[in-house]
Short mmCIF file of C-alpha atoms in Angstrom, two decimals:
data_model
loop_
_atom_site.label_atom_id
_atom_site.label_comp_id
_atom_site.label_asym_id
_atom_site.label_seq_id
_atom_site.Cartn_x
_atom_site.Cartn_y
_atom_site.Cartn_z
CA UNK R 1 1.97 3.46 17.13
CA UNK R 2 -0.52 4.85 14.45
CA UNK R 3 -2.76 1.90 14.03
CA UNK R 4 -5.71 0.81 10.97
CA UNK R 5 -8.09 -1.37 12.28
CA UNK R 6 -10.11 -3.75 10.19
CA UNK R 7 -11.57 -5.91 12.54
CA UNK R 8 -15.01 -7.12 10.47
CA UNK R 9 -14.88 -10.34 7.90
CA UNK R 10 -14.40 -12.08 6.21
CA UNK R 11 -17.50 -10.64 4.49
CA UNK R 12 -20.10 -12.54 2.08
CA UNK R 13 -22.53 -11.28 0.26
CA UNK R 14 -24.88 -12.04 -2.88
CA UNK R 15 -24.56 -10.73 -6.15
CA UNK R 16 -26.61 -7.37 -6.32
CA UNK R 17 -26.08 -6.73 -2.75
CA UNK R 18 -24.93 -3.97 -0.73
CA UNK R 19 -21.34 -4.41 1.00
CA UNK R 20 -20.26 -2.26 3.83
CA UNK R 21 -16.59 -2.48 4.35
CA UNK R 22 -15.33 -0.60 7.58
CA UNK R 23 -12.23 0.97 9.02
CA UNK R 24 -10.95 2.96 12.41
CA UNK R 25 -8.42 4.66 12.76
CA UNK R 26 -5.90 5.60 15.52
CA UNK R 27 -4.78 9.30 14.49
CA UNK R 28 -7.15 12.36 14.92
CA UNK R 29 -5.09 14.42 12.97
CA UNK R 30 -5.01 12.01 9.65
CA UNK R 31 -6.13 14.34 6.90
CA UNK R 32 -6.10 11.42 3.47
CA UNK R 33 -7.74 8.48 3.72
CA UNK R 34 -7.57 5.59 1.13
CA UNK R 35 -9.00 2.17 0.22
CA UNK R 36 -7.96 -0.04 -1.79
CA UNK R 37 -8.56 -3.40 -3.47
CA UNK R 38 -5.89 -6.54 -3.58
CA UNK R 39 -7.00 -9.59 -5.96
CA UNK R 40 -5.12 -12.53 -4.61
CA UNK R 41 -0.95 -12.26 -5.50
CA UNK R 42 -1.84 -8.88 -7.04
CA UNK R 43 -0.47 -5.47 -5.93
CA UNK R 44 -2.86 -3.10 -4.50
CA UNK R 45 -5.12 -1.15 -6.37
CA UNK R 46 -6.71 1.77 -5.66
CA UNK R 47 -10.36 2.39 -5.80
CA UNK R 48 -11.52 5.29 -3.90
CA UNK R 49 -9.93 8.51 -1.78
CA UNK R 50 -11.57 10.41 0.35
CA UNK R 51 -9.98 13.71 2.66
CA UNK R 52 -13.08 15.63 4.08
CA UNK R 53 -16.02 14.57 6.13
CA UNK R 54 -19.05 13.35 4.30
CA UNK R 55 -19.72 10.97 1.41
CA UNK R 56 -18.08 10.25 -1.85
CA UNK R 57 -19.24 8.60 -4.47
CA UNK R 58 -17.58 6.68 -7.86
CA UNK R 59 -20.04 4.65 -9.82
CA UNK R 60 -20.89 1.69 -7.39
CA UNK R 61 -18.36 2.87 -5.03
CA UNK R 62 -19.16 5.00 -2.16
CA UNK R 63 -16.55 5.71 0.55
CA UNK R 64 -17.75 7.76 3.76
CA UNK R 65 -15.43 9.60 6.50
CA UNK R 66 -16.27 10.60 9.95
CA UNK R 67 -12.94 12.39 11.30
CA UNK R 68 -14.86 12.73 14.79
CA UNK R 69 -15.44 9.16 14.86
CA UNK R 70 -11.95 8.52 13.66
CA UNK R 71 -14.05 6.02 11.02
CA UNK R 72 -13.92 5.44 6.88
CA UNK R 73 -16.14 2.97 5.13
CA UNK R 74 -16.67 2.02 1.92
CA UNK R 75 -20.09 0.64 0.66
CA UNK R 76 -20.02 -1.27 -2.71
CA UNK R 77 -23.38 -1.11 -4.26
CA UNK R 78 -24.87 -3.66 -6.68
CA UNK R 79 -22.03 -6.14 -5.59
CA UNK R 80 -20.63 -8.11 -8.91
CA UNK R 81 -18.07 -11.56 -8.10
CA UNK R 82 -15.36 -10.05 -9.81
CA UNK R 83 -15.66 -7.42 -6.61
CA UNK R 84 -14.39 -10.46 -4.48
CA UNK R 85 -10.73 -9.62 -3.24
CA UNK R 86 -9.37 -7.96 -0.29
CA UNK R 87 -10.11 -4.63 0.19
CA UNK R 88 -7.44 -2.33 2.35
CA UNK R 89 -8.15 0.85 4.42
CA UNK R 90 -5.16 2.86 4.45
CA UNK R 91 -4.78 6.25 6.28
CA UNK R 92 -1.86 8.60 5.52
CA UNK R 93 0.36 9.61 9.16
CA UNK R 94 2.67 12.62 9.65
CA UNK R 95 3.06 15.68 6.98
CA UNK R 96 4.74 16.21 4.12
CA UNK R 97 7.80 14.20 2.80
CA UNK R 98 7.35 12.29 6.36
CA UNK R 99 4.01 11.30 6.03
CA UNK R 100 3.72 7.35 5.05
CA UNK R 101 0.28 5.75 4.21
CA UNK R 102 -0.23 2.85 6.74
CA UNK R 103 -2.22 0.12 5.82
CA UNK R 104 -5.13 -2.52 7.56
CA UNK R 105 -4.81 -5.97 7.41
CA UNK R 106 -7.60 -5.95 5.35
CA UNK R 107 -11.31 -7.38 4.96
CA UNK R 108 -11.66 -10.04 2.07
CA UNK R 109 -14.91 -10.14 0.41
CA UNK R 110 -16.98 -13.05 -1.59
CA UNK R 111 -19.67 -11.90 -3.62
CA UNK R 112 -21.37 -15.29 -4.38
CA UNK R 113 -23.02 -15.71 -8.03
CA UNK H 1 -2.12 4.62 -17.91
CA UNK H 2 1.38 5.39 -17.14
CA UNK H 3 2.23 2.50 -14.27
CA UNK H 4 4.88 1.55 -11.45
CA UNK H 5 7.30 -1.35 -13.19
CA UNK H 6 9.08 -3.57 -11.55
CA UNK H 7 12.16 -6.07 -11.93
CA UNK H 8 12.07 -9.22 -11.39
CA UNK H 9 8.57 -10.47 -10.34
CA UNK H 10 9.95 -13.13 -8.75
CA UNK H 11 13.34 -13.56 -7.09
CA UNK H 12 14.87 -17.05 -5.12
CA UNK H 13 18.13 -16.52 -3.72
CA UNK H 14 19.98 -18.11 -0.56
CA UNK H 15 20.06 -17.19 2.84
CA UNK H 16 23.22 -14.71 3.35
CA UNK H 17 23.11 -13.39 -0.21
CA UNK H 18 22.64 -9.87 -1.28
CA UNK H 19 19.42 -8.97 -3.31
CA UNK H 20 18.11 -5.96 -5.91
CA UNK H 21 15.04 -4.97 -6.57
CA UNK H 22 14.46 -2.54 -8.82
CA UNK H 23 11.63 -0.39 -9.86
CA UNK H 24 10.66 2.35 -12.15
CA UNK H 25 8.33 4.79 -10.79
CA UNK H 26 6.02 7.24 -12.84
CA UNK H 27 8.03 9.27 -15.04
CA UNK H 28 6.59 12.85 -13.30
CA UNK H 29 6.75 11.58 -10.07
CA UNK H 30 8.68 12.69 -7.14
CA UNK H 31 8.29 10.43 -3.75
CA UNK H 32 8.83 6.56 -3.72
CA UNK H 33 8.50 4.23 -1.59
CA UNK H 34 8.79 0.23 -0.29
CA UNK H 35 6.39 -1.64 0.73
CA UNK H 36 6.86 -5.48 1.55
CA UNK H 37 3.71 -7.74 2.08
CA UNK H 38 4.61 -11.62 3.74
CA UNK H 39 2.08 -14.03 2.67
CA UNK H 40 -1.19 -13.54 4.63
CA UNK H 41 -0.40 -10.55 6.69
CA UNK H 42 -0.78 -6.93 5.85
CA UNK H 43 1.14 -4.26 3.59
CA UNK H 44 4.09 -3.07 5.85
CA UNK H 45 5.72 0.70 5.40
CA UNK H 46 9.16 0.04 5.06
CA UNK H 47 10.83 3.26 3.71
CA UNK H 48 10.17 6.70 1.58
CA UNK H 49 12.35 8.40 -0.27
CA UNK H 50 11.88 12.29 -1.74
CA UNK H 51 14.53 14.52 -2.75
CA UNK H 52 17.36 11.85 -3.32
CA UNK H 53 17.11 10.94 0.36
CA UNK H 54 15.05 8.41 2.76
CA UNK H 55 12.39 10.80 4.12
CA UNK H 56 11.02 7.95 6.45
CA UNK H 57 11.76 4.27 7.02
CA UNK H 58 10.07 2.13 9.49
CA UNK H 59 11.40 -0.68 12.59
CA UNK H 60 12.34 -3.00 9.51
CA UNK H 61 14.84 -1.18 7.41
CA UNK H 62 17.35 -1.81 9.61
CA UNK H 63 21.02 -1.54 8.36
CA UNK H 64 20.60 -4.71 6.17
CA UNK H 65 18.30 -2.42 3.32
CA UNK H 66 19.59 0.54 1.69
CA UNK H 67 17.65 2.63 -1.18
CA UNK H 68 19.28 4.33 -4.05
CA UNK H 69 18.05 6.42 -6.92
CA UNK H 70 20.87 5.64 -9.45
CA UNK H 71 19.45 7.77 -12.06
CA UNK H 72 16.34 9.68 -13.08
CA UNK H 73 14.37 6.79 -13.46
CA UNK H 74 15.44 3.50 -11.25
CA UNK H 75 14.87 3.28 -7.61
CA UNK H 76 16.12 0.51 -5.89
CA UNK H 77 16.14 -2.09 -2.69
CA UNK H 78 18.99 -3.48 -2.22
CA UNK H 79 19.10 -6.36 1.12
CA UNK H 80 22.48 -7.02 1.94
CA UNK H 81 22.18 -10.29 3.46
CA UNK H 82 19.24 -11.93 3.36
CA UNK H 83 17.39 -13.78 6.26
CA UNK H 84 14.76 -16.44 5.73
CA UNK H 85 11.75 -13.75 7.28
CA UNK H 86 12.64 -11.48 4.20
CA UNK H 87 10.83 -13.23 2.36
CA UNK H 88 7.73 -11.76 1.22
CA UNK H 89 5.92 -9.44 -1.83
CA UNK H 90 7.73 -6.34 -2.35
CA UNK H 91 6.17 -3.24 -4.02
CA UNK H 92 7.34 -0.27 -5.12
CA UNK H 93 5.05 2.76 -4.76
CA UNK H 94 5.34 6.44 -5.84
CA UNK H 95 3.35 9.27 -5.96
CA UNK H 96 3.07 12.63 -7.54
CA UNK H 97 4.43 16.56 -6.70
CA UNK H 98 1.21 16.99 -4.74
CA UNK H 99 2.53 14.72 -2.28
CA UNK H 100 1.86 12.00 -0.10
CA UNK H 101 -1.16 13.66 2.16
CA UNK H 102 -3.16 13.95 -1.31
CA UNK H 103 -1.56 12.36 -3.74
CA UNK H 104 -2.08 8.51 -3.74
CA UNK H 105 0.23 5.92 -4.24
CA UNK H 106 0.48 4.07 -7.47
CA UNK H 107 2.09 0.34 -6.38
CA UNK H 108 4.13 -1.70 -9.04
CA UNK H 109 3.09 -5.12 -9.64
CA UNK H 110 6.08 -6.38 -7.03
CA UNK H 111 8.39 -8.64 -6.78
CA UNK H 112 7.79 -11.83 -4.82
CA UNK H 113 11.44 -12.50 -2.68
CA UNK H 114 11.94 -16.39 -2.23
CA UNK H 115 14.84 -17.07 0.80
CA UNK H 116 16.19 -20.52 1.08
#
């Protein structure tokens, strides 16, 4: 069973802060690696994707991969309250037509005024 | 932004009857997918489709849900009898030629499924 853990939250933090969201995953040979953001009742939406080792960076967003550690993050800098929602790791299994993404359960943040 | 729309956003219907949910992906692209989402827990794979056939489909499309690309833009769920633990969020997903190892999936607004 190819498994997304999102075991830390929920997470609160002040406006202006830092937030360091992270993921594990279960698959060492997961190549695509996404996250994404749910506001309550809301479909997912995505924010950042990341497919080799290292840092990326999109304005406030930065999401990180270690495929050695089997471990994404995402690090939301300058934290506003419309940034509180649930944000979801998801890590694309199996190759080509196959593959499916697979989804966390998700770490909800509160970025308080 | 060209977007994932789907039909209706919210749907009640009785336990036993048959259901359709429809969605139209991204005009240019070429794998779809369900996803279904019960209130609180996390987004579940259900199935993918590329090709004009399922490429995938998980524990829960069992022979109850079928998938059907009528024409070059509607793809469809269709639950043949449904059971009180179908309901839930559904959201169709697709992505582009590139595929689903790059490519990322752009999810419809859903459809919230109401059994009674």
């Amino acid at each position: 069973q190819k498994e997304v853990e999102q075991n830390s939250g929920p997470l609160s933090v002040p406006e202006g802060a830092i937030a360091s969201l992270n993921c594990t995953y279960s698959d060492r040979v997961s190549q695509s690696f996404f996250w994404y953001r749910q506001y309550s009742g809301k479909s997912p939406e995505l924010i950042m994707s990341i497919y080799s080792n290292g840092d990326k960076e999109d304005g406030r967003f930065t999401a990180q991969l270690n495929k050695a550690s089997q471990y994404v993050s995402l690090l939301i800098r300058d934290s506003q309250p419309s940034d509180s929602a649930t944000y979801l790791c998801a890590v694309n299994y199996g190759g080509g037509a196959n593959s499916k993404l697979t989804f966390g359960k998700g770490i909800t943040l509160s970025v308080r005024p | 932004e060209p977007e994932v729309t789907q039909t209706p956003s919210h749907q009640v219907t009785q336990m036993g009857q048959e259901v359709i949910l429809r969605c139209v992906p991204i005009s240019n692209h070429l794998y779809f997918y369900w996803y279904r989402q019960i209130l609180g827990q996390k987004v579940e794979f259900l199935v993918s489709f590329y090709n004009n056939e399922i490429s995938e489909k998980s524990e829960i499309f069992d022979d109850q849900f079928s998938v059907e690309r009528p024409d070059g833009s509607n793809f469809t769920l269709k639950i043949r009898s449904t059971k009180l633990e179908d309901s839930a969020m559904y959201f169709c997903a697709s992505s582009d030629a590139r595929g689903p190892a790059v490519s990322p999936l752009h999810f419809g607004n859903g459809t919230r499924l109401t059994v009674t």
